[in-house]
Coordinates of C-alpha atoms in Angstrom, one line a residue:
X427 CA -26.8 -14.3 -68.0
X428 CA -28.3 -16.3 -65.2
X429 CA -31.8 -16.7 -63.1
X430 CA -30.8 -18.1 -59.8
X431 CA -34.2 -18.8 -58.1
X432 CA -36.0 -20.8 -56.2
X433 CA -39.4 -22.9 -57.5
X434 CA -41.6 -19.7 -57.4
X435 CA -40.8 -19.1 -60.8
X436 CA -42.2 -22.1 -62.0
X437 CA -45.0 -22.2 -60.0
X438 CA -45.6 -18.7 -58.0
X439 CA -46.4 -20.0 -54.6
X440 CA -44.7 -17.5 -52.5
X441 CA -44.1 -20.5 -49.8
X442 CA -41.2 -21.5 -51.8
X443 CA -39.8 -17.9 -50.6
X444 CA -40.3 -18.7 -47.3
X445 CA -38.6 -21.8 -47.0
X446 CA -35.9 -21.5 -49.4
X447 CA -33.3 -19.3 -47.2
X448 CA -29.8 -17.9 -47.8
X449 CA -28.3 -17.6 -44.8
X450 CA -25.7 -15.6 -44.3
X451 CA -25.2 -15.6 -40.5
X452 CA -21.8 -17.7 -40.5
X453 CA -19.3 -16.7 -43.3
X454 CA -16.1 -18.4 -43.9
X455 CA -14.4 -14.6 -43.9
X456 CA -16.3 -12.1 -41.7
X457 CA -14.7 -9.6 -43.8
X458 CA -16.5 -10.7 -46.8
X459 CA -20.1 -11.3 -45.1
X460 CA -22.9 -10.1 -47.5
X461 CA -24.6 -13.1 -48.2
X462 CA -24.9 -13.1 -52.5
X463 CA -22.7 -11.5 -54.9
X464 CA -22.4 -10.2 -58.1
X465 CA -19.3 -8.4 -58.8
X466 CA -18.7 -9.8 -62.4
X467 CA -20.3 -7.4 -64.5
X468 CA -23.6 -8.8 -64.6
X469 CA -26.9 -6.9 -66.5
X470 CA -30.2 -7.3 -65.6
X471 CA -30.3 -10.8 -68.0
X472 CA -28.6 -11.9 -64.5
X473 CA -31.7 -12.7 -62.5
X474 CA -32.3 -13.3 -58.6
X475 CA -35.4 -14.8 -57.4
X476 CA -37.7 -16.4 -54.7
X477 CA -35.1 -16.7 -51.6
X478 CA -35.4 -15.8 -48.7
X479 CA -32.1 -13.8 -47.6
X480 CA -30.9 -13.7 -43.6
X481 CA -28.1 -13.0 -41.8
X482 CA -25.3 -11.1 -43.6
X483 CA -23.1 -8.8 -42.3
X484 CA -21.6 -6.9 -45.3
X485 CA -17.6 -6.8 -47.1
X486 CA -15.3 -4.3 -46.4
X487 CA -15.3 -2.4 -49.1
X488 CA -12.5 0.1 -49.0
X489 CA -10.4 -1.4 -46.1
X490 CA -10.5 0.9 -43.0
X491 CA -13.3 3.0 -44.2
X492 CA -16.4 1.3 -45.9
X493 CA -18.4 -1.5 -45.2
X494 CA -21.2 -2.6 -47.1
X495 CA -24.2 -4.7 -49.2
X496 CA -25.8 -7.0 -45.6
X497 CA -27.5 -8.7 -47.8
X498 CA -26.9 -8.5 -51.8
X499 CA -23.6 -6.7 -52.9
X500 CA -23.0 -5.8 -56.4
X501 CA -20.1 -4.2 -57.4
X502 CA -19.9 -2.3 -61.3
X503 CA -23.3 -4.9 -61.8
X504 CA -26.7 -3.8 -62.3
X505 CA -28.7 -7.7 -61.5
X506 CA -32.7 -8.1 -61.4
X507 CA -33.6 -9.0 -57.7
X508 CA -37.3 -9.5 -57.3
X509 CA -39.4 -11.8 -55.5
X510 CA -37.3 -12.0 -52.5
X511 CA -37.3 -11.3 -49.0
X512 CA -34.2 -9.7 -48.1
X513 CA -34.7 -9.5 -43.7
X514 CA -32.7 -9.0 -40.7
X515 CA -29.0 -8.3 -42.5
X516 CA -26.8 -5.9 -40.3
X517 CA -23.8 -4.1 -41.4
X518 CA -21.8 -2.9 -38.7
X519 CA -18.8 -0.2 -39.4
X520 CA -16.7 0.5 -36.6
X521 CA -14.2 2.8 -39.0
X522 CA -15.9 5.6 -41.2
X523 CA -18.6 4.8 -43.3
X524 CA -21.5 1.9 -43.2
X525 CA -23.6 1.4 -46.2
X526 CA -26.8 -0.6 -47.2
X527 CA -28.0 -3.0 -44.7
X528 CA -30.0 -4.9 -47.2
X529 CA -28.8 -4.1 -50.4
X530 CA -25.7 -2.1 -51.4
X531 CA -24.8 -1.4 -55.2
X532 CA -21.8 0.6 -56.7
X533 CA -19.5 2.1 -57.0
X534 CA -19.8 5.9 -58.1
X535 CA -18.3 5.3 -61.1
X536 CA -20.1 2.2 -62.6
X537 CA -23.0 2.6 -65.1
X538 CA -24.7 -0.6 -64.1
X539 CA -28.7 -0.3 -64.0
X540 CA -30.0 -2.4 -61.3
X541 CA -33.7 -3.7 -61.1
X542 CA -35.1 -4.2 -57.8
X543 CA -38.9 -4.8 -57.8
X544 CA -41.4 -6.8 -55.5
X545 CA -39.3 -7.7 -52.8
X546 CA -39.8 -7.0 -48.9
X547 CA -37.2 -5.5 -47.7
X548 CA -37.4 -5.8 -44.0
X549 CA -35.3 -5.2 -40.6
X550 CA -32.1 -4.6 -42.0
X551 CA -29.8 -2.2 -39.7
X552 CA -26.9 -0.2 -41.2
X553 CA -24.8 1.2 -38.3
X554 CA -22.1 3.2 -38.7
X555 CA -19.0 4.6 -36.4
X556 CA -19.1 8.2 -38.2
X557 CA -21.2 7.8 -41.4
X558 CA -24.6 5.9 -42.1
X559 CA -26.4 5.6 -45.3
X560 CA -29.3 3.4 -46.9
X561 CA -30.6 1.5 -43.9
X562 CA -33.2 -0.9 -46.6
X563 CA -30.9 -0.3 -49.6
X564 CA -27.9 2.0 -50.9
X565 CA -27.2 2.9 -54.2
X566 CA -24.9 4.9 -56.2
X567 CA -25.7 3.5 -59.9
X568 CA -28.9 3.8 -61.7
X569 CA -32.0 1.6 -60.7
X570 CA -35.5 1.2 -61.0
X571 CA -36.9 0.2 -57.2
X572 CA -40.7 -0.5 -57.8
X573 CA -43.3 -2.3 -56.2
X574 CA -41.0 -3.0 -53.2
X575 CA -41.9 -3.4 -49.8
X576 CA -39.2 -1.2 -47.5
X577 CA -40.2 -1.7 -44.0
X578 CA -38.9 -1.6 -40.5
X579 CA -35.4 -0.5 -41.6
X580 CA -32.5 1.5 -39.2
X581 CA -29.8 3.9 -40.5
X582 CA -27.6 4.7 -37.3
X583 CA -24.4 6.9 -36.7
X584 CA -22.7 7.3 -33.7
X585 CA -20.7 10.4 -34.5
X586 CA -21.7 11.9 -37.6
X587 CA -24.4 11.7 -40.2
X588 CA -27.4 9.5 -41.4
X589 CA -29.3 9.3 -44.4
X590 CA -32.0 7.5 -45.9
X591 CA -33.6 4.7 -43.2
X592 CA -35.8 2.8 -46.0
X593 CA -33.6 3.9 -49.4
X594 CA -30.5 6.2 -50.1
X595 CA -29.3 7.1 -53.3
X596 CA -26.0 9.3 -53.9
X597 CA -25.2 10.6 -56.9
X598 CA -27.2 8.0 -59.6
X599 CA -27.8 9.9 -63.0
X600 CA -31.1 7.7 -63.0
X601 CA -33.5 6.9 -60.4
X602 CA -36.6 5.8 -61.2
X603 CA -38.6 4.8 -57.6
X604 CA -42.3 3.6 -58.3
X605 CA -45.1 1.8 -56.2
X606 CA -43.0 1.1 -53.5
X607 CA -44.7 0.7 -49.8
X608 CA -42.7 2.9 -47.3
X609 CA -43.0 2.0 -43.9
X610 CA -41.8 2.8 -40.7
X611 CA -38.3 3.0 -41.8
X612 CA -35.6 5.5 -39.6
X613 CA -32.7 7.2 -39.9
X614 CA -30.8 8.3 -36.8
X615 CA -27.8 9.7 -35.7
X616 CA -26.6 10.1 -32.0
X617 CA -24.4 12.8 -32.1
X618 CA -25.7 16.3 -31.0
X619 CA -23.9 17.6 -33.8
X620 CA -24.8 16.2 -37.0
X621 CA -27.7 15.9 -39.2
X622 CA -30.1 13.3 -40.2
X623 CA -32.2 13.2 -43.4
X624 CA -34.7 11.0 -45.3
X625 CA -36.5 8.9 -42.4
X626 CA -37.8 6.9 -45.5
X627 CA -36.2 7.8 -48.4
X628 CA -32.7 10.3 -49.2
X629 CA -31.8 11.3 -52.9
X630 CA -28.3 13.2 -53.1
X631 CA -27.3 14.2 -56.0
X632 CA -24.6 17.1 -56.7
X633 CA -24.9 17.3 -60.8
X634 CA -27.7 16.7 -63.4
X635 CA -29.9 14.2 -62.7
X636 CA -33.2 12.1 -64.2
X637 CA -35.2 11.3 -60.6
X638 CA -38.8 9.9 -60.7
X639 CA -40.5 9.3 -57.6
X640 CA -44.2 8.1 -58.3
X641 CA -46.7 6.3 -56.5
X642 CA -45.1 5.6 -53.3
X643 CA -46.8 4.9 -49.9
X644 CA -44.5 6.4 -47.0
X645 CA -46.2 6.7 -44.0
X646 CA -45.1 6.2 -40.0
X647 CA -40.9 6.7 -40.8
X648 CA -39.1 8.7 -38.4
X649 CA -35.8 10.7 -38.1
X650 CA -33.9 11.3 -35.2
X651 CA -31.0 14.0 -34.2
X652 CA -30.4 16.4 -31.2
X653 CA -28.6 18.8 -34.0
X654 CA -30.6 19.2 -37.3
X655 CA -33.0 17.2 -39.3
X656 CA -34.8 17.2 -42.2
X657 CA -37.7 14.8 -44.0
X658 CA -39.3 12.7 -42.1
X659 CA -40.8 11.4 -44.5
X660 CA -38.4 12.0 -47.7
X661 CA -35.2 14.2 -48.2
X662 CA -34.0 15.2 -51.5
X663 CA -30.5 17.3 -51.2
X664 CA -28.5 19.4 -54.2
X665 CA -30.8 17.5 -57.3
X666 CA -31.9 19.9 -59.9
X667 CA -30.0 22.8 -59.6
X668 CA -27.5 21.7 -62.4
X669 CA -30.2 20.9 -64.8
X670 CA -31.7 17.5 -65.0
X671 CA -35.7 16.3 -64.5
X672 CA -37.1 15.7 -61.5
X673 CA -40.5 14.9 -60.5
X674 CA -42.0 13.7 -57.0
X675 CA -46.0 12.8 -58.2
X676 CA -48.8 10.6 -57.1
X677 CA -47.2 10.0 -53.7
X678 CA -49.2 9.5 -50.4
X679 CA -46.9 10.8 -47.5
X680 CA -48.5 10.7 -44.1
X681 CA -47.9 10.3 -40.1
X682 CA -43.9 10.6 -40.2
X683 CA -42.5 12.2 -37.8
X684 CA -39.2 13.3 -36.0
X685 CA -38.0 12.0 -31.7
X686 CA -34.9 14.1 -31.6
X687 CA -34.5 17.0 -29.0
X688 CA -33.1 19.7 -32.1
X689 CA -35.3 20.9 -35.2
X690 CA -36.8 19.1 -37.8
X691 CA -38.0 20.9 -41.1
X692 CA -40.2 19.3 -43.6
X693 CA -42.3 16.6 -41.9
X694 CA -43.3 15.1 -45.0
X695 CA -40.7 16.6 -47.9
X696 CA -37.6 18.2 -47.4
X697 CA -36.3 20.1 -50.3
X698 CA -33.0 21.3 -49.5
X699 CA -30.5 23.1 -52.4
X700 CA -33.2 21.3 -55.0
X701 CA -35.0 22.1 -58.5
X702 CA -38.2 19.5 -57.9
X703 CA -41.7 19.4 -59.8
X704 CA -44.3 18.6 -56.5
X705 CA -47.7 17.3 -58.2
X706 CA -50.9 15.3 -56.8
X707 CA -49.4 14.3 -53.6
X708 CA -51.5 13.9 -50.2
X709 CA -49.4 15.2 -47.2
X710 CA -51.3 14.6 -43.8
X711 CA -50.8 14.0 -40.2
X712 CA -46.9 14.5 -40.8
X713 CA -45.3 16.3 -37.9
X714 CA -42.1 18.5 -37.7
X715 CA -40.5 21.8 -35.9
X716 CA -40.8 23.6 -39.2
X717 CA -43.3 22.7 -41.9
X718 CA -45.2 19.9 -40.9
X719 CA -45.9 18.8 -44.4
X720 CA -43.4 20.4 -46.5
X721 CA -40.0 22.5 -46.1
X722 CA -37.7 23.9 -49.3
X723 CA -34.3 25.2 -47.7
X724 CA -32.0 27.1 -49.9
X725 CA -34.2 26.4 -52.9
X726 CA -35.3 27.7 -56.5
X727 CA -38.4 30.0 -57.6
X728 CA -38.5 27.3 -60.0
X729 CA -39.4 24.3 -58.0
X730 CA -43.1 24.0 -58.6
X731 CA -46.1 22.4 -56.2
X732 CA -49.2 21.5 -58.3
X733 CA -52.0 19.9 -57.4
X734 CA -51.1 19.0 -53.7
X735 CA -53.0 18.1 -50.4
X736 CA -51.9 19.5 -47.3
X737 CA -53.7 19.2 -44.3
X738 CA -53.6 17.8 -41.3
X739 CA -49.5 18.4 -40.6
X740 CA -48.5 19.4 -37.5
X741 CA -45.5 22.0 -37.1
X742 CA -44.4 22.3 -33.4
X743 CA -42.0 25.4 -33.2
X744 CA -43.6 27.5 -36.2
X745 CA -47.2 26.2 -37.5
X746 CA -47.4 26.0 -40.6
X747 CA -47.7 23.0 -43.4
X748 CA -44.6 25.1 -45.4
X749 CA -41.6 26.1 -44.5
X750 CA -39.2 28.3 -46.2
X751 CA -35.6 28.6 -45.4
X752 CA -33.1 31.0 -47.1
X753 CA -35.1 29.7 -49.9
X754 CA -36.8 32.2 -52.7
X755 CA -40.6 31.1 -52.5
X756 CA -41.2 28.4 -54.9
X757 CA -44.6 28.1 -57.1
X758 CA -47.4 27.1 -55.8
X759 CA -50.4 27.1 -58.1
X760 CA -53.8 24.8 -57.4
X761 CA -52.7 23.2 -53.7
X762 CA -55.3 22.6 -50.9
X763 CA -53.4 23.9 -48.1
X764 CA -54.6 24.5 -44.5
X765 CA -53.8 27.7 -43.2
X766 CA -53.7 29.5 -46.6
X767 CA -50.7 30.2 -49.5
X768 CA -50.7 32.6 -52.1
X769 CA -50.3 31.5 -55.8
X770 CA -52.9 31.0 -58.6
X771 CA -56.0 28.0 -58.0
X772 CA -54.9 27.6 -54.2
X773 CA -57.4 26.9 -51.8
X774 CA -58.1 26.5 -48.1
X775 CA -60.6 24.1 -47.3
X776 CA -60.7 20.5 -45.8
X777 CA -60.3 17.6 -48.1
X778 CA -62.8 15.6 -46.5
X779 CA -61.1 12.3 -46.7
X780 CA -63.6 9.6 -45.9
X781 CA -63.5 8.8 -42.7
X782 CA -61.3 5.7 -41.1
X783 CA -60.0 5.2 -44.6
X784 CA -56.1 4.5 -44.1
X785 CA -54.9 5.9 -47.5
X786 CA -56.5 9.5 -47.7
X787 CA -59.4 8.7 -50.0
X788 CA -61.5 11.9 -51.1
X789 CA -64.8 11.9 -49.8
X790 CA -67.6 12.4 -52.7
X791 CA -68.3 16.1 -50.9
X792 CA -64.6 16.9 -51.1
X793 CA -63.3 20.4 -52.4
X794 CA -60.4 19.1 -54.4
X795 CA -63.0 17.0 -57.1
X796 CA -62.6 19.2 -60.1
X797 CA -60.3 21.8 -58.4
X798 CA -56.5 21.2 -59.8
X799 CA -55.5 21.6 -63.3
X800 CA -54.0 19.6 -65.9
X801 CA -51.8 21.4 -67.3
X802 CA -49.9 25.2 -66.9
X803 CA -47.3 27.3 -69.0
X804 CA -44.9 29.2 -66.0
X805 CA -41.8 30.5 -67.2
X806 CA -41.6 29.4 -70.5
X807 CA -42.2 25.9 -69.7
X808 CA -45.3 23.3 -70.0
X809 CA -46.1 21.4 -66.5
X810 CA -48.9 18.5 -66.9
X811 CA -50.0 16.5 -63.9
X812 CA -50.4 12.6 -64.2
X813 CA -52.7 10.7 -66.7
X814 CA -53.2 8.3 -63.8
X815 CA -53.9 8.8 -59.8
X816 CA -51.7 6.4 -57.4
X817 CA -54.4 4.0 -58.3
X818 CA -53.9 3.9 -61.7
X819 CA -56.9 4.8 -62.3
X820 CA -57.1 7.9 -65.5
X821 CA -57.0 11.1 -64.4
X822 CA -59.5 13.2 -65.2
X823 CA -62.8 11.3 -63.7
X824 CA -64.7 14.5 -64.0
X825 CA -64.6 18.0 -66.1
X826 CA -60.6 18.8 -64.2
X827 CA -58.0 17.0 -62.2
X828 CA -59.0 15.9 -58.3
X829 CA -56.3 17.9 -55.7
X830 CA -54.0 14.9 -54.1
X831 CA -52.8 11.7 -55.3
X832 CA -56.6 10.4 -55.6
X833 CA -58.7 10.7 -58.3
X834 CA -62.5 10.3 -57.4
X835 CA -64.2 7.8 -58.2
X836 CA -67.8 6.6 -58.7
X837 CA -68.3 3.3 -60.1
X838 CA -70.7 3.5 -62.8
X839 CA -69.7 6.7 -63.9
X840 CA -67.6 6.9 -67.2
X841 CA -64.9 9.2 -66.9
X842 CA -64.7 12.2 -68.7
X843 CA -62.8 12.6 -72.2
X844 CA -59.7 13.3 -72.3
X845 CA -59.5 14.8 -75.8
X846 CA -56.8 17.6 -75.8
X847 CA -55.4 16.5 -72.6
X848 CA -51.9 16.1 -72.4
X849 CA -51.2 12.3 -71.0
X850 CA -47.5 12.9 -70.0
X851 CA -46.5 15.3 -67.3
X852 CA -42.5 15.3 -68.3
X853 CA -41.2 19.0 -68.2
X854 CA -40.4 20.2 -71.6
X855 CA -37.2 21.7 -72.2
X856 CA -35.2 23.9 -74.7
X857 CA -32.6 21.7 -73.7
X858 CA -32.9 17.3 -74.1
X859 CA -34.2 15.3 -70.9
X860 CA -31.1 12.6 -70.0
X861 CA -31.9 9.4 -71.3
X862 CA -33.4 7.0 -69.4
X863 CA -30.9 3.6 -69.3
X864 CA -33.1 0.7 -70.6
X865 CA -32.7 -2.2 -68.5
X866 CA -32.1 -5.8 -70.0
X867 CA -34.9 -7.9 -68.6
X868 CA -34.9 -11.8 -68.5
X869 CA -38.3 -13.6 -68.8
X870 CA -40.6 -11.4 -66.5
X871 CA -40.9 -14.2 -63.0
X872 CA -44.4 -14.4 -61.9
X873 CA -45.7 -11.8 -60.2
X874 CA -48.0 -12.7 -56.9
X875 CA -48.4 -10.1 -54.1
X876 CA -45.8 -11.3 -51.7

């Protein structure tokens, strides 16, 4: 129960993160080269701080097949790392498996909760011989990632797969991934065989799982493979169909794209083998082979898109913003999408962003004002979109939900009541949602923008 930090927490200049540096760069055993450490069962009362942390090059892991953790390794220890800036760490496998250039936490079978929030998370690499995954960070225990900056950030494999250039998470019970700014991460592998998946973010998951992916910003990642690919922006693969709650909401996803010479599906969102609730995203200028904004392979009538934005996608093989792949056509009720879908409230008109505006604002003479819904009974089961846009600010501002992860506004103008309203949008279930883990937190550290 420690907080290792530098003088931003007494003080909050972010200078002190700057110039107080871990590096990494030259360790005493190269096969023990991640640069900080907690491997001793430490919570989240066990906080990291204000550093600035260069230069690691991951520990073996399992000798002869996995390296790991660049820059923070944590083995069966769930830590609180925030405030940092976690930058150019490389881990390098030349045997099977490379994972987490910046951050790696695990194993499978810990039930650590780790905390990472407010940190950039910046050119870390993750290269890997065969297998490649989490080129920002890599996870397999439960964690809350919020407010993070994941930019710049390579997942590479020579001979096989690679997953997940900003985050990868396999096979976490929880995953709770809010605010987060998502930027021109990638994920590439050079073999004309295999696949890649996730450019910015990959969730894998083969049982029941909790998954909340809210708020984000992930725009300009990319994915790269001269065999198959899928998400550009964010792949989620075999999550949901064992039960468990998952919910992608209130993200902006926009301009990612694929470079490689085979297929790509799902420029924005690829669902593959997936049970996912879709509501209030914006999906624009995304651009894939098959759906530029959004492709569900092998999925569920029961996956449901509420609420969503898109236009502007670009799908180079088969236009389209959706793609559907030996999948049984999800729901699609109250979507804006160009080109036309079937399905109850969906429309085909153009959003009218306002104009130059870099996060897909809705103009006041937008179609989506008023033109979603807050809440629908499918199947037996209530869905509710989000009390709050990616703003925060309350959803409704006006007499029904906005289309897209922005809520008008007008400043001046009250918003409406929300009187009957539902203000949660979890799925409810004959059968009980998995608890969420509760974190320990220390005393919060300040919290600047970095």
């Amino acid at each position: 129960k420690i907080t290792v930090a530098s003088l931003f927490i007494i003080d909050g200049d972010t200078n002190h993160i700057n110039n107080t540096i871990i590096d990494g760069s030259q360790p005493s055993y190269p096969d023990s080269g991640s640069v900080v450490y907690f491997v001793s069962g430490e919570d989240t009362t066990s906080t990291l701080c204000g550093f600035t942390i260069t230069g690691g090059s991951g520990t073996i892991i399992v000798p002869g097949i996995i390296r790991g953790s660049g820059g923070i390794h944590c083995s069966n220890a769930g830590p609180k790392i925030c405030h940092n800036r976690i930058i150019n760490n490389s881990v390098t496998s030349t045997f099977y498996e490379a994972l987490g250039g910046g951050i790696g936490a695990g194993p499978l079978t810990s039930n650590a909760f780790i905390v990472v929030e407010d940190n950039l998370i910046q050119s870390n690499t993750t290269i890997g011989d065969e297998f490649a995954f989490g080129g920002g960070i890599f996870l397999t225990i439960n964690a809350r990632i919020s407010g993070n900056r994941i930019l710049d950030n390579i997942v590479s494999a020579e001979n096989q797969q690679a997953w997940g250039g900003g985050i990868g998470t396999e096979n976490a019970d929880s995953v709770i991934v809010t605010g987060n700014i998502v930027l021109r991460n990638k994920a590439q592998t050079n073999s004309n065989t295999e696949l890649a998946d996730g450019g910015g973010m990959f969730f894998l998951k083969d049982s029941a799982a909790f998954v909340r992916i809210i708020g984000n910003r992930i725009a300009y990642n990319e994915i790269k493979s001269d065999a198959f690919q899928g998400g550009a922006g964010v792949g989620i693969d075999q999550i949901g169909y064992s039960g468990g709650d998952v919910l992608f909401a209130n993200n902006r996803i926009y301009k990612n794209k694929y470079t490689g010479l085979e297929t790509c599906h799902g420029g924005g969102l690829y669902l593959n083998r997936s049970i996912v609730r879709v509501i209030n995203n914006t999906f624009t200028g995304n651009i894939a082979s098959f759906g530029g904004g959004i492709s569900c392979s092998h999925s569920d009538s029961t996956t449901l898109f509420m609420n969503n934005i898109c236009w502007g996608d670009t799908a180079t093989q088969s236009p389209g913003e959706i793609d559907l792949y030996l999948s049984s056509p999800p729901i699609f009720v109250y979507n804006d999408i160009q080109g036309g879908w079937p399905g109850e409230g969906n429309i085909d008109a153009d959003p009218q962003f306002v104009a130059g505006d870099s996060l897909w604002h809705l103009s006041s003479n937008s179609p989506c004002i008023d033109a979603g819904i807050d809440s629908i009974f499918i199947g037996g089961h209530w869905y509710y979109c989000p009390p709050e846009d990616y703003e925060g600010e309350p959803r409704p501002m006006g007499i029904a939900p906005d289309i897209g992860a922005d809520e008008f506004f007008v400043v001046g103008i009250e918003p409406q009541p929300t009187v009957g309203i539902p203000q949660s949008y979890v799925l409810t279930k004959t059968t009980p949602t998995p608890s969420i883990p509760q974190p320990l937190l220390s005393s919060p550290c300040p919290t600047p923008d970095l």
